């Protein structure tokens, strides 16, 4: 093979991506993360963050951080991996508090959700096992499954008959089945049928991994996530993964499960062992966020009211919504160019909503992914609906 420059290798690929309307750009924020933002120098209302409860810029958490830097025995950075000197008292207390909150034996912190998913899948799934994943699982679950030594099979989105069929096959081969699913699907907003999945797991002695990145904080009693939303709780063969960068408004992730699971991750999970612990200060912020989340029924209630207002209004406009009860409310537009056009038109009217295109979503399912926050006002939702009406009426919509 000839040795080419990087330029030669990528120029064609980048041009192709542009031509397909799939080129991605990073909007530049000039303000704190909140509904009212300045992005690319323009004032707008942000309808695409995952800050569901408005904690990313919460005064109570900011004040706690200022106090912590002045008064607590801590630094900003953690300086090393958890197994070296990076595991600070603040991390330790946070793990205990998260475990208490969820009613699980133990919790382990990770620096990102992506790494937590890689760690859980690589460690839990071994050669001879079969991972059974929902077709629309998050990219990190797909990568984790592909990198593990287990077989990996996907089932159509939320299709429990298809899942059962694969469980039967795995059972007949006397292999360990591991069901892997998002709790709330990140690009669709719908929920995994966890009652059904839990029953199937029992029937076929399967283990269950639930990535509840968008459920924790936003759903369930005290924000305990999707299982709690359905009135379920985790058994010894269930692993839950949460992120701290969404409803928690901070950064990082956690895995919740049995003591044996957590000890195994500490011993064997490479994405845990060989990386720097998240900043000490982040653990302080998450502890404060957890306090707020536990008593944020009013915020969750308000969010629910806004979701209903948006859905009712969007349906009246004739927009194609998903069957989503959560703060993630996609509007299906089909082709990528159309999604970009709408996103651009909304921007001109002062609303920031990302066009989500393949490969993040399947071909022909480009969409606007509207996300709502308890920080939004009813008036802002109404203004967004009015702006969407303008998009519908415009000639090239
Ligand atoms: C965001 C997300 C992740 C990744 O978490 P990060 O902490 O952002 O790396 C994993 N799974 C799902 C379902 C997500 O939405």
Coordinates of C-alpha atoms and ligand atoms in Angstrom, one line a residue:
X1 CA 0.0 0.0 0.0
X2 CA 1.4 3.4 -0.9
X3 CA 2.0 5.9 1.9
X4 CA -0.3 8.8 1.6
X5 CA -0.7 12.1 3.4
X6 CA -3.5 12.5 6.0
X7 CA -4.9 15.1 3.6
X8 CA -5.1 12.5 0.8
X9 CA -6.7 9.9 3.0
X10 CA -9.5 12.2 4.3
X11 CA -10.3 14.8 1.7
X12 CA -12.6 12.6 -0.3
X13 CA -14.4 11.3 2.8
X14 CA -15.0 14.8 4.1
X15 CA -16.3 16.0 0.8
X16 CA -18.7 13.1 0.5
X17 CA -20.0 13.8 4.0
X18 CA -20.6 17.5 3.0
X19 CA -22.4 16.4 -0.2
X20 CA -24.7 14.1 1.8
X21 CA -25.7 16.8 4.3
X22 CA -24.1 14.8 7.0
X23 CA -21.3 17.2 7.9
X24 CA -21.2 18.0 11.6
X25 CA -20.2 21.2 13.2
X26 CA -19.8 22.1 16.9
X27 CA -22.0 25.1 17.9
X28 CA -19.9 27.4 20.1
X29 CA -21.5 28.4 23.4
X30 CA -20.7 31.8 24.9
X31 CA -23.0 31.4 27.9
X32 CA -23.7 29.0 30.8
X33 CA -25.7 25.9 29.9
X34 CA -29.4 26.9 30.4
X35 CA -32.5 27.6 28.3
X36 CA -31.4 31.1 27.4
X37 CA -28.1 30.8 25.6
X38 CA -25.7 32.6 23.3
X39 CA -24.5 30.1 20.7
X40 CA -22.3 31.1 17.8
X41 CA -22.7 34.6 19.0
X42 CA -26.5 34.6 18.7
X43 CA -29.0 34.8 21.6
X44 CA -31.4 31.8 21.4
X45 CA -33.6 29.5 23.4
X46 CA -31.9 26.1 23.8
X47 CA -34.1 23.1 23.2
X48 CA -31.5 20.4 22.8
X49 CA -29.5 19.9 26.0
X50 CA -29.9 17.0 28.3
X51 CA -30.0 19.2 31.4
X52 CA -33.6 18.0 32.2
X53 CA -33.8 19.6 35.7
X54 CA -31.7 22.7 35.1
X55 CA -28.9 21.6 37.4
X56 CA -26.0 22.4 35.1
X57 CA -26.0 26.1 36.2
X58 CA -27.8 25.7 39.5
X59 CA -26.9 28.4 42.1
X60 CA -26.9 26.0 45.0
X61 CA -24.3 23.7 43.3
X62 CA -22.2 26.7 42.2
X63 CA -22.1 28.0 45.7
X64 CA -21.2 24.6 47.1
X65 CA -18.3 24.5 44.7
X66 CA -17.0 27.9 45.8
X67 CA -17.3 26.9 49.4
X68 CA -15.6 23.5 48.8
X69 CA -12.6 25.2 47.1
X70 CA -12.2 27.5 50.1
X71 CA -13.0 25.2 53.0
X72 CA -12.9 21.5 52.2
X73 CA -9.8 19.4 52.0
X74 CA -9.6 19.1 48.3
X75 CA -8.2 20.2 45.0
X76 CA -9.8 20.6 41.6
X77 CA -8.0 17.7 39.9
X78 CA -7.7 14.2 41.2
X79 CA -4.1 13.7 40.0
X80 CA -4.2 9.9 39.3
X81 CA -6.4 6.9 38.7
X82 CA -8.7 5.6 41.4
X83 CA -6.3 2.7 42.2
X84 CA -3.3 5.0 42.6
X85 CA -4.1 8.2 44.6
X86 CA -7.1 9.5 42.6
X87 CA -9.8 8.1 44.9
X88 CA -10.8 11.0 47.1
X89 CA -13.1 11.0 50.1
X90 CA -15.6 13.0 48.0
X91 CA -15.7 10.2 45.4
X92 CA -16.2 7.6 48.1
X93 CA -19.0 9.5 49.9
X94 CA -20.7 10.0 46.5
X95 CA -20.6 6.3 45.7
X96 CA -22.2 5.5 49.1
X97 CA -24.9 8.2 48.6
X98 CA -25.7 7.0 45.1
X99 CA -26.0 3.3 46.4
X100 CA -28.3 4.4 49.2
X101 CA -30.4 6.4 46.9
X102 CA -30.9 3.5 44.5
X103 CA -31.1 0.8 47.1
X104 CA -28.2 -1.3 45.6
X105 CA -25.2 -2.8 47.3
X106 CA -22.6 -0.7 45.7
X107 CA -21.9 2.0 43.1
X108 CA -18.7 2.7 41.2
X109 CA -17.9 6.0 39.6
X110 CA -16.6 6.4 36.0
X111 CA -15.2 9.5 34.2
X112 CA -17.8 9.1 31.4
X113 CA -20.8 7.0 30.5
X114 CA -19.1 5.9 27.4
X115 CA -16.3 4.4 29.4
X116 CA -18.7 2.9 32.0
X117 CA -20.5 1.0 29.2
X118 CA -17.2 -0.3 27.7
X119 CA -16.1 -1.4 31.1
X120 CA -19.3 -3.2 32.0
X121 CA -19.7 -5.0 28.7
X122 CA -16.0 -6.0 28.4
X123 CA -15.9 -7.3 32.0
X124 CA -19.3 -8.9 32.3
X125 CA -19.5 -10.6 29.0
X126 CA -17.0 -13.4 28.3
X127 CA -16.3 -15.8 25.6
X128 CA -19.3 -18.2 25.1
X129 CA -21.8 -15.7 26.4
X130 CA -24.4 -14.0 24.1
X131 CA -25.2 -10.3 24.3
X132 CA -28.7 -9.4 23.2
X133 CA -29.0 -5.7 22.5
X134 CA -31.9 -3.5 21.3
X135 CA -31.3 -2.3 17.8
X136 CA -31.5 1.4 18.9
X137 CA -29.1 1.1 21.8
X138 CA -26.6 4.0 22.4
X139 CA -23.4 3.8 20.4
X140 CA -21.3 3.1 23.5
X141 CA -23.3 0.0 24.2
X142 CA -22.8 -1.2 20.6
X143 CA -19.0 -0.5 20.8
X144 CA -18.8 -2.2 24.2
X145 CA -20.6 -5.3 22.8
X146 CA -18.4 -5.4 19.7
X147 CA -15.2 -5.2 21.8
X148 CA -16.3 -7.9 24.2
X149 CA -15.4 -11.5 23.7
X150 CA -19.1 -12.6 23.7
X151 CA -21.3 -13.1 20.7
X152 CA -23.5 -10.1 19.9
X153 CA -27.0 -10.2 18.5
X154 CA -29.4 -7.4 18.1
X155 CA -33.2 -7.5 18.3
X156 CA -35.6 -5.1 16.7
X157 CA -36.4 -2.1 18.8
X158 CA -38.5 -3.0 21.9
X159 CA -39.6 -6.3 20.2
X160 CA -40.1 -8.7 23.1
X161 CA -41.1 -11.6 20.9
X162 CA -37.8 -11.3 19.0
X163 CA -35.9 -11.0 22.2
X164 CA -37.6 -14.1 23.6
X165 CA -36.7 -16.1 20.5
X166 CA -33.1 -15.2 20.9
X167 CA -33.2 -16.1 24.6
X168 CA -34.7 -19.5 23.7
X169 CA -31.8 -20.1 21.2
X170 CA -29.2 -19.1 23.8
X171 CA -30.8 -21.2 26.4
X172 CA -30.9 -24.2 24.1
X173 CA -27.1 -23.8 23.5
X174 CA -26.6 -23.5 27.3
X175 CA -25.0 -20.2 27.0
X176 CA -25.3 -17.2 29.3
X177 CA -27.6 -14.6 27.8
X178 CA -27.0 -10.9 28.8
X179 CA -29.8 -8.5 27.8
X180 CA -28.5 -5.0 27.1
X181 CA -30.8 -2.0 26.7
X182 CA -31.1 1.8 27.1
X183 CA -33.7 2.6 29.8
X184 CA -34.8 5.7 27.9
X185 CA -33.7 5.6 24.2
X186 CA -31.5 8.6 23.7
X187 CA -32.6 9.6 20.2
X188 CA -36.3 8.5 20.5
X189 CA -37.3 9.2 24.1
X190 CA -39.3 6.0 24.4
X191 CA -38.8 3.5 27.3
X192 CA -37.6 0.0 27.2
X193 CA -40.4 -2.4 28.3
X194 CA -38.5 -3.2 31.5
X195 CA -41.3 -5.2 33.2
X196 CA -41.3 -7.5 30.2
X197 CA -37.5 -7.6 30.0
X198 CA -37.3 -8.4 33.7
X199 CA -39.8 -11.3 33.3
X200 CA -37.9 -12.7 30.3
X201 CA -34.6 -12.4 32.2
X202 CA -36.1 -14.5 35.1
X203 CA -37.6 -17.1 32.7
X204 CA -34.3 -17.6 30.9
X205 CA -31.8 -17.0 33.7
X206 CA -30.4 -14.0 31.7
X207 CA -28.6 -11.0 33.2
X208 CA -29.8 -7.5 32.4
X209 CA -27.7 -4.3 31.7
X210 CA -29.8 -1.1 31.7
X211 CA -28.1 2.1 30.5
X212 CA -30.4 4.7 32.1
X213 CA -28.5 7.8 31.1
X214 CA -31.7 9.7 30.4
X215 CA -33.8 8.1 33.2
X216 CA -31.9 8.8 36.4
X217 CA -32.9 12.1 37.8
X218 CA -35.8 12.6 35.4
X219 CA -38.0 9.6 36.1
X220 CA -39.2 7.6 39.0
X221 CA -39.6 8.1 42.8
X222 CA -36.9 10.6 43.9
X223 CA -35.6 10.4 40.3
X224 CA -34.5 6.8 40.7
X225 CA -34.9 6.1 37.0
X226 CA -36.7 3.9 34.6
X227 CA -37.0 0.8 36.9
X228 CA -38.6 2.9 39.5
X229 CA -40.8 4.5 36.9
X230 CA -42.3 1.1 36.3
X231 CA -42.4 0.2 40.0
X232 CA -39.6 -2.3 39.6
X233 CA -36.4 -2.8 41.4
X234 CA -33.0 -4.3 40.4
X235 CA -32.3 -7.9 41.3
X236 CA -28.8 -9.3 41.9
X237 CA -28.3 -10.0 38.1
X238 CA -29.2 -6.5 37.0
X239 CA -26.6 -3.9 36.3
X240 CA -27.6 -0.2 36.0
X241 CA -25.5 2.5 34.4
X242 CA -26.2 6.2 34.9
X243 CA -24.5 9.3 33.6
X244 CA -23.9 12.4 35.6
X245 CA -23.8 14.8 32.7
X246 CA -27.5 14.7 31.9
X247 CA -30.1 15.3 34.6
X248 CA -27.3 15.6 37.2
X249 CA -26.0 18.6 35.2
X250 CA -22.3 17.6 36.0
X251 CA -20.0 15.1 34.4
X252 CA -19.1 11.4 34.7
X253 CA -21.1 8.2 35.2
X254 CA -21.7 5.4 37.6
X255 CA -22.4 1.7 37.6
X256 CA -24.8 0.3 40.2
X257 CA -25.1 -3.3 41.2
X258 CA -24.0 -6.0 43.5
X259 CA -20.8 -5.9 45.6
X260 CA -19.4 -8.8 43.5
X261 CA -20.0 -6.9 40.3
X262 CA -18.4 -3.7 41.6
X263 CA -15.3 -5.5 42.9
X264 CA -14.9 -7.3 39.6
X265 CA -15.0 -4.0 37.7
X266 CA -12.3 -2.6 40.1
X267 CA -10.1 -5.6 39.5
X268 CA -10.6 -6.2 35.8
X269 CA -12.2 -3.3 33.9
X270 CA -9.5 -1.6 31.9
X271 CA -11.5 1.6 31.2
X272 CA -11.7 1.9 35.0
X273 CA -8.2 1.0 36.0
X274 CA -6.2 2.9 33.4
X275 CA -7.7 6.3 33.5
X276 CA -7.6 9.4 35.7
X277 CA -10.3 9.7 38.3
X278 CA -12.8 12.5 37.6
X279 CA -12.0 15.8 39.3
X280 CA -12.6 15.9 43.1
X281 CA -14.6 19.0 42.6
X282 CA -17.0 17.2 40.3
X283 CA -17.8 14.7 43.0
X284 CA -18.7 17.6 45.3
X285 CA -21.0 19.0 42.6
X286 CA -22.7 15.6 42.0
X287 CA -23.3 15.1 45.7
X288 CA -25.1 18.5 45.8
X289 CA -27.0 17.6 42.6
X290 CA -28.1 14.4 44.2
X291 CA -29.5 16.2 47.2
X292 CA -31.6 18.4 44.8
X293 CA -32.7 15.5 42.6
X294 CA -34.0 13.5 45.6
X295 CA -36.4 16.3 46.5
X296 CA -37.1 17.6 43.0
X297 CA -40.6 16.2 42.6
X298 CA -41.8 19.7 41.7
X299 CA -39.3 20.0 38.9
X300 CA -40.2 16.5 37.6
X301 CA -43.9 17.5 37.7
X302 CA -43.3 20.7 35.9
X303 CA -41.2 18.9 33.2
X304 CA -44.2 16.5 32.7
X305 CA -46.6 19.4 32.3
X306 CA -44.3 21.0 29.7
X307 CA -44.0 17.6 27.9
X308 CA -47.8 17.4 27.6
X309 CA -48.1 21.0 26.5
X310 CA -45.5 20.4 23.8
X311 CA -47.0 17.1 22.6
X312 CA -50.6 18.5 22.4
X313 CA -49.5 21.6 20.5
X314 CA -47.2 19.7 18.1
X315 CA -49.9 17.1 17.3
X316 CA -52.3 20.0 16.5
X317 CA -49.8 21.3 14.1
X318 CA -49.8 17.8 12.4
X319 CA -46.2 17.1 13.3
X320 CA -45.0 13.5 13.5
X321 CA -44.0 12.7 17.0
X322 CA -42.7 9.6 18.7
X323 CA -44.5 7.5 21.3
X324 CA -42.3 9.2 24.0
X325 CA -43.4 10.0 27.5
X326 CA -40.1 11.6 28.4
X327 CA -38.3 15.0 27.9
X328 CA -36.9 13.7 24.6
X329 CA -39.5 14.6 21.9
X330 CA -38.2 14.0 18.4
X331 CA -40.0 15.4 15.4
X332 CA -39.6 13.1 12.4
X333 CA -38.6 14.9 9.2
X334 CA -37.2 12.1 7.1
X335 CA -34.3 13.3 4.9
X336 CA -31.2 15.0 6.3
X337 CA -31.5 18.1 4.1
X338 CA -35.0 18.8 5.3
X339 CA -33.9 18.4 9.0
X340 CA -31.1 20.8 8.4
X341 CA -33.5 23.3 6.8
X342 CA -35.9 23.2 9.7
X343 CA -33.1 23.5 12.2
X344 CA -31.8 26.5 10.3
X345 CA -35.2 28.2 10.1
X346 CA -35.7 27.7 13.8
X347 CA -32.4 29.2 14.5
X348 CA -33.4 32.3 12.6
X349 CA -36.4 32.5 14.8
X350 CA -34.2 32.2 17.9
X351 CA -34.5 28.5 18.8
X352 CA -31.6 26.1 19.0
X353 CA -32.6 22.6 18.1
X354 CA -30.1 20.1 16.6
X355 CA -30.9 18.1 13.4
X356 CA -30.1 14.5 14.2
X357 CA -29.0 12.7 11.1
X358 CA -27.6 9.3 10.1
X359 CA -25.5 7.5 11.2
X360 CA -26.7 8.6 14.7
X361 CA -30.3 7.6 13.6
X362 CA -31.3 5.1 10.8
X363 CA -31.4 6.3 7.1
X364 CA -34.6 8.2 6.3
X365 CA -35.2 9.1 9.9
X366 CA -33.5 12.4 10.2
X367 CA -35.2 14.4 12.9
X368 CA -35.2 17.4 15.1
X369 CA -34.5 16.2 18.6
X370 CA -36.4 18.5 20.9
X371 CA -35.5 18.1 24.5
X372 CA -37.3 19.9 27.3
X373 CA -36.1 21.0 30.7
X374 CA -37.9 21.9 33.9
X375 CA -36.2 25.3 33.4
X376 CA -38.3 26.1 30.3
X377 CA -41.4 28.2 30.7
X378 CA -44.8 27.5 29.3
X379 CA -44.4 30.6 27.2
X380 CA -41.1 29.4 25.7
X381 CA -42.9 26.1 24.7
X382 CA -45.7 28.1 23.1
X383 CA -43.1 30.3 21.3
X384 CA -41.4 27.2 20.0
X385 CA -44.7 25.8 18.7
X386 CA -45.4 29.1 16.9
X387 CA -41.9 28.9 15.3
X388 CA -42.6 25.3 14.2
X389 CA -45.8 26.5 12.6
X390 CA -43.8 29.0 10.6
X391 CA -41.5 26.1 9.4
X392 CA -44.5 24.1 8.3
X393 CA -46.0 27.0 6.3
X394 CA -42.7 28.1 4.6
X395 CA -42.6 27.2 0.9
X396 CA -39.6 24.8 1.0
X397 CA -40.5 23.0 4.2
Ligands
LIG1 C1 -24.9 10.2 26.8 C2 -25.1 8.7 26.9 C3 -24.0 7.9 27.2 C4 -22.6 8.5 27.3 O1 -22.5 9.1 28.5 P1 -21.3 10.2 28.7 O2 -21.2 10.4 30.1 O3 -21.8 11.4 28.0 O4 -20.1 9.6 28.0 C5 -24.2 6.6 27.3 N1 -25.5 6.0 27.1 C6 -26.5 6.8 26.7 C7 -27.8 6.1 26.5 C8 -26.4 8.2 26.6 O5 -27.4 8.9 26.2

